[in-house]
Amino acid sequence: AQSVTQPDIHITVSEGASLELRCNYSYGATPYLFWYVQSPGQGLQLLLKYFSGDTLVQGIKGFEAEFKRSQSSFNLRKPSVHWSDAAEYFCARRAAGSARQLTFGSGTQLTVLP
Amino acid sequence: DADVTQTPRNRITKTGKRIMLECSQTKGHDRMYWYRQDPGLGLRLIYYSFDVKDINKGEISDGYSVSRQAQAKFSLSLESAIPNQTALYFCATSDPDRSSFGELFFGEGSRLTVL
């Protein structure tokens, strides 16, 4: 079964520091990959998505992610974290076939220290 | 107003009670989904619907049922709630257009507590 792994349950960074959240997916042809953010009490908001083309994808709020097929990874990065980035982050992969269901990782909770 | 609206946002109920969570959307999408979120488990798919006449089970459908009353409305029911159904439930929609890659648009969630 196709799966998505987020190895880090919780990450703490200081405001202004750089951030990298890890995501690994089980290999499959033409992965569709997504990063979502969930702020407290809110639904999930799409940060960015990847299907093909340039392996470095730019998203909203200053986030970017890099697709590395050789490592089956799609890590999320931000050069300088803001306190408002504190949230839970989910990596997701679109299932193969026409169903277009997303399979989600278990999430990474980000804490930002002042 | 939100494009995907869930009601109620919070509900506390007792074991054995029937509960319905409702979802309505103004995005005009044909595809609708119900996910369940538990700490440390991410989101898991309960049911999904590609149109009014097409309902499909997800990975954790046991104990749940759904109804697609119209293109814009998709309800999730717990016929006899049990404590391990305590969770945050999300409704989502997607556009079948290829350019969307299957991106999901989420409601704000319905927090259900079963005592």
PDB file of C-alpha atoms in Angstrom:
ATOM      1  CA  ALA A   1       0.000   0.000   0.000  1.00  0.00           C
ATOM      2  CA  GLN A   2       1.153   3.479  -0.749  1.00  0.00           C
ATOM      3  CA  SER A   3       2.207   5.403   2.329  1.00  0.00           C
ATOM      4  CA  VAL A   4       3.593   8.689   3.552  1.00  0.00           C
ATOM      5  CA  THR A   5       6.004   8.939   6.480  1.00  0.00           C
ATOM      6  CA  GLN A   6       6.782  11.998   8.526  1.00  0.00           C
ATOM      7  CA  PRO A   7       9.580  10.884  10.851  1.00  0.00           C
ATOM      8  CA  ASP A   8       9.425  13.877  13.191  1.00  0.00           C
ATOM      9  CA  ILE A   9       6.406  14.050  15.485  1.00  0.00           C
ATOM     10  CA  HIS A  10       7.419  17.369  17.022  1.00  0.00           C
ATOM     11  CA  ILE A  11       9.995  19.998  16.069  1.00  0.00           C
ATOM     12  CA  THR A  12      10.960  23.119  18.007  1.00  0.00           C
ATOM     13  CA  VAL A  13      12.797  26.015  16.396  1.00  0.00           C
ATOM     14  CA  SER A  14      13.567  29.576  17.408  1.00  0.00           C
ATOM     15  CA  GLU A  15      11.954  32.427  15.558  1.00  0.00           C
ATOM     16  CA  GLY A  16      14.171  33.474  12.674  1.00  0.00           C
ATOM     17  CA  ALA A  17      15.829  30.082  12.381  1.00  0.00           C
ATOM     18  CA  SER A  18      15.568  27.908   9.307  1.00  0.00           C
ATOM     19  CA  LEU A  19      13.175  24.982   9.151  1.00  0.00           C
ATOM     20  CA  GLU A  20      13.083  21.648   7.382  1.00  0.00           C
ATOM     21  CA  LEU A  21      10.243  19.168   7.834  1.00  0.00           C
ATOM     22  CA  ARG A  22      10.807  15.706   6.444  1.00  0.00           C
ATOM     23  CA  CYS A  23       8.471  13.630   4.339  1.00  0.00           C
ATOM     24  CA  ASN A  24       9.119  10.271   2.691  1.00  0.00           C
ATOM     25  CA  TYR A  25       6.712   8.429   0.437  1.00  0.00           C
ATOM     26  CA  SER A  26       6.526   4.914  -0.806  1.00  0.00           C
ATOM     27  CA  TYR A  27       7.678   4.804  -4.387  1.00  0.00           C
ATOM     28  CA  GLY A  28       5.210   4.926  -7.214  1.00  0.00           C
ATOM     29  CA  ALA A  29       5.096   6.310 -10.684  1.00  0.00           C
ATOM     30  CA  THR A  30       4.315   9.993 -11.062  1.00  0.00           C
ATOM     31  CA  PRO A  31       3.657  10.905  -7.426  1.00  0.00           C
ATOM     32  CA  TYR A  32       1.412  13.823  -6.683  1.00  0.00           C
ATOM     33  CA  LEU A  33       2.668  15.341  -3.444  1.00  0.00           C
ATOM     34  CA  PHE A  34       1.250  17.974  -1.163  1.00  0.00           C
ATOM     35  CA  TRP A  35       2.036  19.867   2.006  1.00  0.00           C
ATOM     36  CA  TYR A  36      -0.818  21.149   4.170  1.00  0.00           C
ATOM     37  CA  VAL A  37      -0.756  23.260   7.318  1.00  0.00           C
ATOM     38  CA  GLN A  38      -3.263  23.117  10.143  1.00  0.00           C
ATOM     39  CA  SER A  39      -3.346  26.052  12.527  1.00  0.00           C
ATOM     40  CA  PRO A  40      -5.000  25.532  15.916  1.00  0.00           C
ATOM     41  CA  GLY A  41      -8.768  25.237  15.567  1.00  0.00           C
ATOM     42  CA  GLN A  42      -8.616  25.478  11.811  1.00  0.00           C
ATOM     43  CA  GLY A  43      -8.981  23.212   8.843  1.00  0.00           C
ATOM     44  CA  LEU A  44      -6.104  22.250   6.600  1.00  0.00           C
ATOM     45  CA  GLN A  45      -4.707  24.769   4.156  1.00  0.00           C
ATOM     46  CA  LEU A  46      -2.625  23.847   1.131  1.00  0.00           C
ATOM     47  CA  LEU A  47       0.941  25.185   1.237  1.00  0.00           C
ATOM     48  CA  LEU A  48       2.192  23.726  -2.027  1.00  0.00           C
ATOM     49  CA  LYS A  49       1.897  20.801  -4.413  1.00  0.00           C
ATOM     50  CA  TYR A  50       4.080  18.909  -6.869  1.00  0.00           C
ATOM     51  CA  PHE A  51       3.353  16.779  -9.862  1.00  0.00           C
ATOM     52  CA  SER A  52       6.133  17.222 -12.365  1.00  0.00           C
ATOM     53  CA  GLY A  53       8.632  19.714 -13.677  1.00  0.00           C
ATOM     54  CA  ASP A  54      10.960  21.750 -11.528  1.00  0.00           C
ATOM     55  CA  THR A  55      11.739  19.723  -8.416  1.00  0.00           C
ATOM     56  CA  LEU A  56      11.875  22.825  -6.218  1.00  0.00           C
ATOM     57  CA  VAL A  57       8.351  24.041  -5.598  1.00  0.00           C
ATOM     58  CA  GLN A  58       7.434  27.390  -4.124  1.00  0.00           C
ATOM     59  CA  GLY A  59       4.374  27.736  -1.955  1.00  0.00           C
ATOM     60  CA  ILE A  60       2.544  30.262   0.120  1.00  0.00           C
ATOM     61  CA  LYS A  61       3.851  31.932   3.291  1.00  0.00           C
ATOM     62  CA  GLY A  62       7.467  31.643   2.136  1.00  0.00           C
ATOM     63  CA  PHE A  63       7.568  27.844   2.135  1.00  0.00           C
ATOM     64  CA  GLU A  64       9.240  25.667  -0.459  1.00  0.00           C
ATOM     65  CA  ALA A  65       9.673  21.947  -0.926  1.00  0.00           C
ATOM     66  CA  GLU A  66      12.097  19.870  -2.925  1.00  0.00           C
ATOM     67  CA  PHE A  67      11.165  16.619  -4.609  1.00  0.00           C
ATOM     68  CA  LYS A  68      13.991  14.052  -4.635  1.00  0.00           C
ATOM     69  CA  ARG A  69      13.017  10.912  -6.482  1.00  0.00           C
ATOM     70  CA  SER A  70      16.244   9.102  -5.531  1.00  0.00           C
ATOM     71  CA  GLN A  71      15.443   9.551  -1.846  1.00  0.00           C
ATOM     72  CA  SER A  72      11.643   9.279  -2.145  1.00  0.00           C
ATOM     73  CA  SER A  73      11.451  12.523  -0.238  1.00  0.00           C
ATOM     74  CA  PHE A  74       9.523  15.761  -0.415  1.00  0.00           C
ATOM     75  CA  ASN A  75      10.885  17.893   2.414  1.00  0.00           C
ATOM     76  CA  LEU A  76       9.367  21.239   3.340  1.00  0.00           C
ATOM     77  CA  ARG A  77      11.656  24.192   4.061  1.00  0.00           C
ATOM     78  CA  LYS A  78      11.514  27.779   5.161  1.00  0.00           C
ATOM     79  CA  PRO A  79      14.598  30.016   5.504  1.00  0.00           C
ATOM     80  CA  SER A  80      13.330  32.039   8.465  1.00  0.00           C
ATOM     81  CA  VAL A  81      10.484  30.903  10.685  1.00  0.00           C
ATOM     82  CA  HIS A  82       7.924  33.319  12.102  1.00  0.00           C
ATOM     83  CA  TRP A  83       5.977  32.789  15.313  1.00  0.00           C
ATOM     84  CA  SER A  84       2.790  32.503  13.238  1.00  0.00           C
ATOM     85  CA  ASP A  85       4.192  29.377  11.568  1.00  0.00           C
ATOM     86  CA  ALA A  86       3.526  27.363  14.726  1.00  0.00           C
ATOM     87  CA  ALA A  87       1.071  24.724  13.560  1.00  0.00           C
ATOM     88  CA  GLU A  88       0.819  21.117  12.514  1.00  0.00           C
ATOM     89  CA  TYR A  89       2.107  20.197   9.072  1.00  0.00           C
ATOM     90  CA  PHE A  90       0.944  17.285   6.978  1.00  0.00           C
ATOM     91  CA  CYS A  91       2.530  15.745   3.935  1.00  0.00           C
ATOM     92  CA  ALA A  92       0.166  13.926   1.587  1.00  0.00           C
ATOM     93  CA  ARG A  93       0.343  11.839  -1.540  1.00  0.00           C
ATOM     94  CA  ARG A  94      -2.302  11.242  -4.127  1.00  0.00           C
ATOM     95  CA  ALA A  95      -3.227   7.624  -4.564  1.00  0.00           C
ATOM     96  CA  ALA A  96      -2.615   5.932  -7.888  1.00  0.00           C
ATOM     97  CA  GLY A  97      -5.436   5.494 -10.336  1.00  0.00           C
ATOM     98  CA  SER A  98      -8.413   7.696 -10.913  1.00  0.00           C
ATOM     99  CA  ALA A  99      -9.731   7.890  -7.366  1.00  0.00           C
ATOM    100  CA  ARG A 100      -7.637  10.933  -6.511  1.00  0.00           C
ATOM    101  CA  GLN A 101      -7.756  10.217  -2.802  1.00  0.00           C
ATOM    102  CA  LEU A 102      -4.999  11.677  -0.682  1.00  0.00           C
ATOM    103  CA  THR A 103      -3.031   9.601   1.803  1.00  0.00           C
ATOM    104  CA  PHE A 104      -1.686  11.673   4.677  1.00  0.00           C
ATOM    105  CA  GLY A 105       1.343  11.357   6.883  1.00  0.00           C
ATOM    106  CA  SER A 106       0.934  11.428  10.644  1.00  0.00           C
ATOM    107  CA  GLY A 107       1.888  15.086  10.879  1.00  0.00           C
ATOM    108  CA  THR A 108       4.683  17.160  12.431  1.00  0.00           C
ATOM    109  CA  GLN A 109       3.850  19.632  15.171  1.00  0.00           C
ATOM    110  CA  LEU A 110       5.981  22.788  14.945  1.00  0.00           C
ATOM    111  CA  THR A 111       6.670  24.921  17.995  1.00  0.00           C
ATOM    112  CA  VAL A 112       8.328  28.300  17.505  1.00  0.00           C
ATOM    113  CA  LEU A 113      10.255  29.818  20.412  1.00  0.00           C
ATOM    114  CA  PRO A 114      10.485  33.603  20.751  1.00  0.00           C
TER     115      PRO A 114
ATOM    116  CA  ASP B   1     -18.357  32.681   4.311  1.00  0.00           C
ATOM    117  CA  ALA B   2     -16.379  29.481   4.166  1.00  0.00           C
ATOM    118  CA  ASP B   3     -16.465  27.457   0.957  1.00  0.00           C
ATOM    119  CA  VAL B   4     -16.791  24.204   2.923  1.00  0.00           C
ATOM    120  CA  THR B   5     -18.996  24.421   6.001  1.00  0.00           C
ATOM    121  CA  GLN B   6     -19.315  21.776   8.672  1.00  0.00           C
ATOM    122  CA  THR B   7     -21.961  21.579  11.388  1.00  0.00           C
ATOM    123  CA  PRO B   8     -21.817  21.176  14.283  1.00  0.00           C
ATOM    124  CA  ARG B   9     -18.296  22.408  15.055  1.00  0.00           C
ATOM    125  CA  ASN B  10     -18.336  20.727  18.442  1.00  0.00           C
ATOM    126  CA  ARG B  11     -20.521  17.969  19.810  1.00  0.00           C
ATOM    127  CA  ILE B  12     -20.493  15.930  22.993  1.00  0.00           C
ATOM    128  CA  THR B  13     -22.655  12.844  23.062  1.00  0.00           C
ATOM    129  CA  LYS B  14     -23.080   9.579  24.913  1.00  0.00           C
ATOM    130  CA  THR B  15     -22.310   6.035  23.909  1.00  0.00           C
ATOM    131  CA  GLY B  16     -25.064   4.512  21.800  1.00  0.00           C
ATOM    132  CA  LYS B  17     -26.482   7.764  20.490  1.00  0.00           C
ATOM    133  CA  ARG B  18     -26.938   8.457  16.781  1.00  0.00           C
ATOM    134  CA  ILE B  19     -24.958  11.416  15.524  1.00  0.00           C
ATOM    135  CA  MET B  20     -24.960  13.203  12.193  1.00  0.00           C
ATOM    136  CA  LEU B  21     -22.252  15.551  10.987  1.00  0.00           C
ATOM    137  CA  GLU B  22     -23.190  17.712   8.058  1.00  0.00           C
ATOM    138  CA  CYS B  23     -21.115  19.255   5.317  1.00  0.00           C
ATOM    139  CA  SER B  24     -22.092  21.731   2.654  1.00  0.00           C
ATOM    140  CA  GLN B  25     -19.954  23.364  -0.001  1.00  0.00           C
ATOM    141  CA  THR B  26     -20.194  26.257  -2.402  1.00  0.00           C
ATOM    142  CA  LYS B  27     -17.170  25.352  -4.512  1.00  0.00           C
ATOM    143  CA  GLY B  28     -19.219  23.479  -7.083  1.00  0.00           C
ATOM    144  CA  HIS B  29     -17.033  20.386  -6.747  1.00  0.00           C
ATOM    145  CA  ASP B  30     -18.461  16.973  -7.484  1.00  0.00           C
ATOM    146  CA  ARG B  31     -16.100  15.092  -5.185  1.00  0.00           C
ATOM    147  CA  MET B  32     -16.548  15.128  -1.432  1.00  0.00           C
ATOM    148  CA  TYR B  33     -14.775  13.301   1.361  1.00  0.00           C
ATOM    149  CA  TRP B  34     -14.961  12.618   5.076  1.00  0.00           C
ATOM    150  CA  TYR B  35     -11.708  12.232   7.000  1.00  0.00           C
ATOM    151  CA  ARG B  36     -11.033  11.529  10.621  1.00  0.00           C
ATOM    152  CA  GLN B  37      -8.045  13.027  12.459  1.00  0.00           C
ATOM    153  CA  ASP B  38      -6.524  11.429  15.543  1.00  0.00           C
ATOM    154  CA  PRO B  39      -3.332  12.599  17.275  1.00  0.00           C
ATOM    155  CA  GLY B  40      -0.313  10.833  15.842  1.00  0.00           C
ATOM    156  CA  LEU B  41      -2.309   9.156  13.086  1.00  0.00           C
ATOM    157  CA  GLY B  42      -2.824  12.007  10.654  1.00  0.00           C
ATOM    158  CA  LEU B  43      -5.999  11.988   8.590  1.00  0.00           C
ATOM    159  CA  ARG B  44      -7.698   8.787   7.578  1.00  0.00           C
ATOM    160  CA  LEU B  45     -10.356   8.499   4.922  1.00  0.00           C
ATOM    161  CA  ILE B  46     -13.795   7.322   6.050  1.00  0.00           C
ATOM    162  CA  TYR B  47     -15.937   7.706   2.929  1.00  0.00           C
ATOM    163  CA  TYR B  48     -15.825   9.545  -0.350  1.00  0.00           C
ATOM    164  CA  SER B  49     -18.301  10.411  -3.058  1.00  0.00           C
ATOM    165  CA  PHE B  50     -17.638  11.361  -6.666  1.00  0.00           C
ATOM    166  CA  ASP B  51     -21.220  12.367  -7.349  1.00  0.00           C
ATOM    167  CA  VAL B  52     -24.677  12.009  -5.847  1.00  0.00           C
ATOM    168  CA  LYS B  53     -25.002   8.406  -6.990  1.00  0.00           C
ATOM    169  CA  ASP B  54     -21.454   7.327  -6.235  1.00  0.00           C
ATOM    170  CA  ILE B  55     -20.466   6.507  -2.639  1.00  0.00           C
ATOM    171  CA  ASN B  56     -17.297   4.642  -1.716  1.00  0.00           C
ATOM    172  CA  LYS B  57     -15.820   3.306   1.481  1.00  0.00           C
ATOM    173  CA  GLY B  58     -12.470   4.568   2.660  1.00  0.00           C
ATOM    174  CA  GLU B  59      -9.963   2.808   4.867  1.00  0.00           C
ATOM    175  CA  ILE B  60     -11.948   3.139   8.131  1.00  0.00           C
ATOM    176  CA  SER B  61     -15.645   3.025   7.210  1.00  0.00           C
ATOM    177  CA  ASP B  62     -16.798   0.547   9.872  1.00  0.00           C
ATOM    178  CA  GLY B  63     -19.263   2.177  12.276  1.00  0.00           C
ATOM    179  CA  TYR B  64     -20.005   5.042   9.880  1.00  0.00           C
ATOM    180  CA  SER B  65     -22.463   5.720   7.084  1.00  0.00           C
ATOM    181  CA  VAL B  66     -22.886   8.636   4.690  1.00  0.00           C
ATOM    182  CA  SER B  67     -25.532  10.296   2.612  1.00  0.00           C
ATOM    183  CA  ARG B  68     -25.003  12.514  -0.433  1.00  0.00           C
ATOM    184  CA  GLN B  69     -28.194  14.515  -0.519  1.00  0.00           C
ATOM    185  CA  ALA B  70     -27.113  16.833  -3.309  1.00  0.00           C
ATOM    186  CA  GLN B  71     -23.952  17.861  -5.094  1.00  0.00           C
ATOM    187  CA  ALA B  72     -23.318  20.374  -2.337  1.00  0.00           C
ATOM    188  CA  LYS B  73     -24.193  18.258   0.713  1.00  0.00           C
ATOM    189  CA  PHE B  74     -22.502  15.219   2.218  1.00  0.00           C
ATOM    190  CA  SER B  75     -23.446  13.949   5.679  1.00  0.00           C
ATOM    191  CA  LEU B  76     -21.627  11.520   7.946  1.00  0.00           C
ATOM    192  CA  SER B  77     -23.582   9.446  10.463  1.00  0.00           C
ATOM    193  CA  LEU B  78     -22.560   7.415  13.448  1.00  0.00           C
ATOM    194  CA  GLU B  79     -25.477   5.061  14.016  1.00  0.00           C
ATOM    195  CA  SER B  80     -24.432   4.101  17.531  1.00  0.00           C
ATOM    196  CA  ALA B  81     -21.536   6.185  18.757  1.00  0.00           C
ATOM    197  CA  ILE B  82     -18.747   4.633  20.797  1.00  0.00           C
ATOM    198  CA  PRO B  83     -15.916   6.324  22.729  1.00  0.00           C
ATOM    199  CA  ASN B  84     -13.199   5.401  20.229  1.00  0.00           C
ATOM    200  CA  GLN B  85     -15.027   7.488  17.652  1.00  0.00           C
ATOM    201  CA  THR B  86     -14.000  10.557  19.615  1.00  0.00           C
ATOM    202  CA  ALA B  87     -11.997  12.529  17.069  1.00  0.00           C
ATOM    203  CA  LEU B  88     -11.829  15.572  14.842  1.00  0.00           C
ATOM    204  CA  TYR B  89     -13.752  15.026  11.621  1.00  0.00           C
ATOM    205  CA  PHE B  90     -13.066  16.889   8.400  1.00  0.00           C
ATOM    206  CA  CYS B  91     -15.117  17.238   5.289  1.00  0.00           C
ATOM    207  CA  ALA B  92     -13.254  18.049   2.086  1.00  0.00           C
ATOM    208  CA  THR B  93     -13.949  18.585  -1.585  1.00  0.00           C
ATOM    209  CA  SER B  94     -11.916  18.285  -4.742  1.00  0.00           C
ATOM    210  CA  ASP B  95     -12.181  19.250  -8.364  1.00  0.00           C
ATOM    211  CA  PRO B  96     -11.782  16.364 -10.831  1.00  0.00           C
ATOM    212  CA  ASP B  97     -10.016  18.673 -13.273  1.00  0.00           C
ATOM    213  CA  ARG B  98      -6.547  17.330 -13.980  1.00  0.00           C
ATOM    214  CA  SER B  99      -4.884  20.654 -13.280  1.00  0.00           C
ATOM    215  CA  SER B 100      -5.857  20.485  -9.614  1.00  0.00           C
ATOM    216  CA  PHE B 101      -3.757  17.326  -9.023  1.00  0.00           C
ATOM    217  CA  GLY B 102      -6.506  16.165  -6.677  1.00  0.00           C
ATOM    218  CA  GLU B 103      -5.977  18.994  -4.203  1.00  0.00           C
ATOM    219  CA  LEU B 104      -8.415  18.868  -1.289  1.00  0.00           C
ATOM    220  CA  PHE B 105     -10.281  21.845   0.146  1.00  0.00           C
ATOM    221  CA  PHE B 106     -11.181  21.378   3.795  1.00  0.00           C
ATOM    222  CA  GLY B 107     -13.849  22.535   6.174  1.00  0.00           C
ATOM    223  CA  GLU B 108     -12.864  23.732   9.634  1.00  0.00           C
ATOM    224  CA  GLY B 109     -13.629  20.433  11.284  1.00  0.00           C
ATOM    225  CA  SER B 110     -16.194  18.960  13.666  1.00  0.00           C
ATOM    226  CA  ARG B 111     -14.892  17.883  17.045  1.00  0.00           C
ATOM    227  CA  LEU B 112     -16.864  14.936  18.378  1.00  0.00           C
ATOM    228  CA  THR B 113     -16.576  13.595  21.907  1.00  0.00           C
ATOM    229  CA  VAL B 114     -18.314  10.357  22.813  1.00  0.00           C
ATOM    230  CA  LEU B 115     -18.623   9.737  26.545  1.00  0.00           C
TER     231      LEU B 115
END
